[in-house]
Amino acid sequence: MGTLKLEGLMKRYGASTAVEHVDLDVAEGEFVSLLGPSGCGKTTTLRMVAGFIEPSAGRVVIAGRDVTRAPPYARDTGMVFQSYALFPHMSVAQNVGFGLEMRKVGRAERDERVREALRLVRLDHLAERFPRELSGGQQQRVALARALVVKPAVFLLDEPLSNLDAKLRAEVRLEIRALQQRLGLTTLFVTHDQDEALAMSDRLVVLAHGRVQQVGTAEDLYERPANAFVAGFVGRCNVLAGTEEAPGRFRLETGTVIPCGHDGAANPATQRLLALRPERVAISRPEREDGLVGTVTSVTYLGAQTEYHVDLGGTDILAIRPTPPEGDGLRRLASGDRAALHWEPAAARLLASEE
Ligand SMILES: Nc1ncnc2c1ncn2[C@@H]1O[C@H](COP(=O)(O)OP(=O)(O)O)[C@@H](O)[C@H]1O
Ligand SMILES: [Mg+2]
């Protein structure tokens, strides 16, 4: 059973804490991403799972076995690094076979498994090449084959796509996901790229300052962010401060009152944060001066969409849904124009009060 369980995992370096507390359950065959900004503790967490870093506290359990104190080679993990880390003086086949040699797998079986792993990543025709004779994308596929060939219970990848250009990144992303699903690999994938994590994962773990902020599916995180950090990191979001002065009425710090989703008992004395996705905000030319009307402060044309910043009584709101849609003869709103904003009240979600 290729399950992975992390319990209260923590890593301290002197007075500073790289990973404060990580609890996580990864099911057999599940693809889970660790997503967070640079420095939040992703690599440290992954290396504790692989056995390259010893935790200050907590446990790592792989396939039901506590491996917290086991050396890397005794953990049944396969790891892929951002830098590929191929041996330059070894051929592709030798690189891929290295882990099997270390595990004392006999020559005949080794050759067969190396061939199979190279077939999986579609590199069987390049087995005798050296790393320097390969493109970046091919080198990364060799690194994938090298991790897969040992048939690990848990597959670990640390930003494996970040050295590839955008087009190749999108291709290799699909290849990794297809391979993972075909082989039913239990996978922990580290990235700072939210698109990558949303596109590839069964579930995501959002990490900030060494702490888990939220665990869930892409939809959970996007539609129901647990806090302002998740709302702002996963997709773009207007995060607005104020108070819910009455059910469905949110008073911004600047005094403007806007509609929001119902949240049980309103308490005008408690400071709250509201999350409002820019694609839920319809922006149009105002027909009257009542409703939510503000002034366009910037318009950025991005091809597939246009971003409008609107000053609403001193609060900046980002909107990307012009109404009616552009391109039907209506002149695009410009900086300095008056604009009306509208959204379904439920689209403006109150976030849990910060502790
Ligand atoms: N060997 C180390 N000694 C001291 N601090 C470290 C060490 N390794 C990492 N850190 C610190 O721990 C934090 C988390 O690092 P890391 O896990 O590499 O983050 P990420 O992979 O999310 O970018 C960072 O603040 C980093 O500077
Ligand atoms: Mg890292």
Tab-separated table of C-alpha atoms in Angstrom, residues 23-231:
chain	number	residue	atom	x	y	z
A	23	ASP	CA	-0.099	16.960	9.065
A	24	LEU	CA	-1.065	15.203	5.843
A	25	ASP	CA	-2.590	11.975	4.592
A	26	VAL	CA	-1.991	10.951	0.979
A	27	ALA	CA	-4.085	8.009	-0.207
A	28	GLU	CA	-2.818	5.192	-2.426
A	29	GLY	CA	-2.572	6.432	-6.017
A	30	GLU	CA	-3.384	10.016	-5.075
A	31	PHE	CA	-1.583	13.056	-6.528
A	32	VAL	CA	-1.168	15.769	-3.893
A	33	SER	CA	0.623	19.086	-4.454
A	34	LEU	CA	2.401	21.147	-1.837
A	35	LEU	CA	1.790	24.696	-3.031
A	36	GLY	CA	3.192	27.876	-1.538
A	37	PRO	CA	5.496	30.839	-2.095
A	38	SER	CA	9.271	30.581	-2.083
A	39	GLY	CA	10.651	29.932	1.399
A	40	CYS	CA	7.435	28.526	2.892
A	41	GLY	CA	9.000	25.111	3.630
A	42	LYS	CA	8.017	22.949	0.637
A	43	THR	CA	11.476	21.545	-0.142
A	44	THR	CA	12.250	20.982	3.527
A	45	THR	CA	9.007	19.017	3.922
A	46	LEU	CA	9.676	16.893	0.838
A	47	ARG	CA	13.263	16.178	1.908
A	48	MET	CA	12.059	15.063	5.313
A	49	VAL	CA	9.756	12.610	3.530
A	50	ALA	CA	12.642	11.378	1.352
A	51	GLY	CA	14.988	11.101	4.334
A	52	PHE	CA	17.564	13.725	3.317
A	53	ILE	CA	16.631	15.988	6.249
A	54	GLU	CA	15.971	14.753	9.766
A	55	PRO	CA	12.805	16.236	11.323
A	56	SER	CA	13.044	18.114	14.639
A	57	ALA	CA	9.704	16.567	15.571
A	58	GLY	CA	6.931	14.497	14.034
A	59	ARG	CA	6.652	11.266	12.046
A	60	VAL	CA	6.801	10.073	8.434
A	61	VAL	CA	4.815	6.902	7.745
A	62	ILE	CA	5.105	5.257	4.306
A	63	ALA	CA	2.882	2.298	3.462
A	64	GLY	CA	2.050	1.884	7.145
A	65	ARG	CA	5.708	1.772	8.244
A	66	ASP	CA	7.263	4.479	10.429
A	67	VAL	CA	10.356	5.546	8.452
A	68	THR	CA	11.136	8.740	10.387
A	69	ARG	CA	14.603	7.447	11.312
A	70	ALA	CA	15.229	5.309	8.208
A	71	PRO	CA	17.896	6.322	5.662
A	72	PRO	CA	16.701	7.491	2.201
A	73	TYR	CA	17.476	4.207	0.409
A	74	ALA	CA	15.333	2.246	2.880
A	75	ARG	CA	12.190	4.370	2.415
A	76	ASP	CA	10.746	3.132	-0.838
A	77	THR	CA	10.559	6.636	-2.347
A	78	GLY	CA	11.621	7.904	-5.767
A	79	MET	CA	12.592	11.556	-5.977
A	80	VAL	CA	12.901	13.987	-8.876
A	81	PHE	CA	14.780	17.246	-8.307
A	82	GLN	CA	14.408	20.642	-9.952
A	83	SER	CA	18.009	20.425	-11.192
A	84	TYR	CA	17.631	16.876	-12.684
A	85	ALA	CA	20.844	15.871	-10.826
A	86	LEU	CA	21.909	13.357	-13.499
A	87	PHE	CA	25.397	11.857	-13.381
A	88	PRO	CA	27.225	13.551	-16.292
A	89	HIS	CA	29.712	10.712	-16.884
A	90	MET	CA	27.025	8.020	-17.129
A	91	SER	CA	24.836	7.203	-20.116
A	92	VAL	CA	21.060	7.573	-19.927
A	93	ALA	CA	20.684	3.824	-19.296
A	94	GLN	CA	23.367	3.869	-16.579
A	95	ASN	CA	21.732	6.861	-14.886
A	96	VAL	CA	18.373	5.118	-14.842
A	97	GLY	CA	19.870	1.820	-13.672
A	98	PHE	CA	21.920	3.345	-10.858
A	99	GLY	CA	19.274	2.943	-8.136
A	100	LEU	CA	18.756	-0.702	-9.089
A	101	GLU	CA	22.490	-1.355	-8.942
A	102	MET	CA	22.570	0.168	-5.442
A	103	ARG	CA	19.727	-2.176	-4.497
A	104	LYS	CA	21.733	-5.130	-5.840
A	105	VAL	CA	19.254	-5.987	-8.573
A	106	GLY	CA	20.856	-8.488	-11.004
A	107	ARG	CA	22.072	-7.457	-14.456
A	108	ALA	CA	19.359	-9.101	-16.558
A	109	GLU	CA	16.460	-7.789	-14.495
A	110	ARG	CA	18.124	-4.390	-14.310
A	111	ASP	CA	18.461	-4.103	-18.100
A	112	GLU	CA	14.830	-5.091	-18.564
A	113	ARG	CA	13.542	-2.592	-15.996
A	114	VAL	CA	15.707	0.223	-17.384
A	115	ARG	CA	14.313	-0.462	-20.867
A	116	GLU	CA	10.765	-0.438	-19.479
A	117	ALA	CA	11.287	2.823	-17.565
A	118	LEU	CA	12.789	4.500	-20.636
A	119	ARG	CA	9.875	3.289	-22.730
A	120	LEU	CA	7.488	4.888	-20.220
A	121	VAL	CA	9.078	8.305	-20.736
A	122	ARG	CA	9.544	7.652	-24.494
A	123	LEU	CA	13.337	7.778	-24.404
A	124	ASP	CA	14.212	4.163	-25.225
A	125	HIS	CA	15.911	5.318	-28.438
A	126	LEU	CA	18.351	7.533	-26.487
A	127	ALA	CA	19.572	4.982	-23.913
A	128	GLU	CA	23.257	5.268	-24.923
A	129	ARG	CA	23.401	9.075	-24.996
A	130	PHE	CA	25.034	11.155	-22.257
A	131	PRO	CA	23.113	13.880	-20.379
A	132	ARG	CA	24.994	16.686	-22.184
A	133	GLU	CA	23.646	15.313	-25.484
A	134	LEU	CA	20.034	15.794	-24.370
A	135	SER	CA	17.678	18.784	-24.231
A	136	GLY	CA	16.392	20.034	-20.867
A	137	GLY	CA	13.064	18.288	-21.351
A	138	GLN	CA	14.777	14.986	-22.236
A	139	GLN	CA	17.068	15.254	-19.211
A	140	GLN	CA	14.067	15.765	-16.966
A	141	ARG	CA	12.416	12.674	-18.472
A	142	VAL	CA	15.580	10.683	-17.669
A	143	ALA	CA	15.283	11.916	-14.083
A	144	LEU	CA	11.641	10.760	-14.052
A	145	ALA	CA	12.633	7.328	-15.386
A	146	ARG	CA	15.383	7.062	-12.763
A	147	ALA	CA	12.856	7.715	-9.987
A	148	LEU	CA	10.222	5.366	-11.459
A	149	VAL	CA	12.506	2.426	-12.184
A	150	VAL	CA	12.719	1.417	-8.517
A	151	LYS	CA	8.886	1.178	-8.424
A	152	PRO	CA	8.646	3.459	-5.389
A	153	ALA	CA	5.680	3.331	-3.013
A	154	VAL	CA	5.772	7.122	-2.965
A	155	PHE	CA	6.861	9.375	-5.815
A	156	LEU	CA	8.323	12.756	-4.767
A	157	LEU	CA	8.882	15.669	-7.140
A	158	ASP	CA	10.400	19.031	-6.206
A	159	GLU	CA	9.545	21.714	-8.792
A	160	PRO	CA	10.535	19.334	-11.612
A	161	LEU	CA	9.286	21.653	-14.353
A	162	SER	CA	10.756	24.980	-13.326
A	163	ASN	CA	13.848	24.757	-15.547
A	164	LEU	CA	11.787	24.105	-18.670
A	165	ASP	CA	10.393	26.793	-20.968
A	166	ALA	CA	6.649	27.495	-20.839
A	167	LYS	CA	5.580	25.324	-23.772
A	168	LEU	CA	7.623	22.296	-22.711
A	169	ARG	CA	6.466	22.770	-19.122
A	170	ALA	CA	2.843	22.398	-20.191
A	171	GLU	CA	3.712	19.233	-22.173
A	172	VAL	CA	5.771	17.520	-19.472
A	173	ARG	CA	3.078	18.446	-16.921
A	174	LEU	CA	0.532	16.411	-18.885
A	175	GLU	CA	3.016	13.543	-19.345
A	176	ILE	CA	3.752	13.334	-15.627
A	177	ARG	CA	0.073	13.349	-14.740
A	178	ALA	CA	-0.767	10.685	-17.361
A	179	LEU	CA	2.101	8.474	-16.189
A	180	GLN	CA	1.135	8.921	-12.534
A	181	GLN	CA	-2.452	7.921	-13.261
A	182	ARG	CA	-1.503	4.982	-15.483
A	183	LEU	CA	0.890	3.554	-12.880
A	184	GLY	CA	-1.348	4.511	-9.925
A	185	LEU	CA	1.572	6.270	-8.216
A	186	THR	CA	1.108	7.869	-4.811
A	187	THR	CA	2.637	11.279	-5.469
A	188	LEU	CA	3.697	14.347	-3.515
A	189	PHE	CA	4.507	17.180	-5.898
A	190	VAL	CA	6.074	20.473	-4.832
A	191	THR	CA	5.480	23.693	-6.746
A	192	HIS	CA	5.095	27.445	-6.263
A	193	ASP	CA	3.042	27.623	-9.473
A	194	GLN	CA	-0.676	27.623	-8.730
A	195	ASP	CA	-1.687	26.840	-12.346
A	196	GLU	CA	0.518	23.760	-12.309
A	197	ALA	CA	-0.872	22.606	-8.957
A	198	LEU	CA	-4.504	23.249	-9.939
A	199	ALA	CA	-4.085	21.456	-13.263
A	200	MET	CA	-2.318	18.333	-11.994
A	201	SER	CA	-3.541	17.498	-8.511
A	202	ASP	CA	-6.269	15.432	-6.930
A	203	ARG	CA	-5.796	17.589	-3.829
A	204	LEU	CA	-3.610	20.529	-2.883
A	205	VAL	CA	-1.943	21.577	0.340
A	206	VAL	CA	-1.395	25.321	0.613
A	207	LEU	CA	1.619	26.086	2.775
A	208	ALA	CA	2.698	29.459	4.217
A	209	HIS	CA	5.398	30.087	6.812
A	210	GLY	CA	5.839	26.366	7.394
A	211	ARG	CA	2.182	25.827	8.235
A	212	VAL	CA	-0.649	24.164	6.346
A	213	GLN	CA	-3.227	26.821	5.470
A	214	GLN	CA	-5.755	24.575	3.761
A	215	VAL	CA	-6.020	21.110	2.219
A	216	GLY	CA	-8.587	20.423	-0.480
A	217	THR	CA	-9.449	19.953	-4.120
A	218	ALA	CA	-8.797	22.763	-6.582
A	219	GLU	CA	-12.479	23.677	-6.353
A	220	ASP	CA	-12.473	23.683	-2.522
A	221	LEU	CA	-9.561	26.106	-2.444
A	222	TYR	CA	-10.894	28.311	-5.183
A	223	GLU	CA	-14.532	28.495	-4.175
A	224	ARG	CA	-14.145	28.170	-0.409
A	225	PRO	CA	-10.752	29.579	0.623
A	226	ALA	CA	-10.118	29.126	4.344
A	227	ASN	CA	-8.385	32.450	4.807
A	228	ALA	CA	-7.080	35.559	3.077
A	229	PHE	CA	-3.750	33.920	2.246
A	230	VAL	CA	-5.371	31.065	0.330
A	231	ALA	CA	-7.828	33.429	-1.363
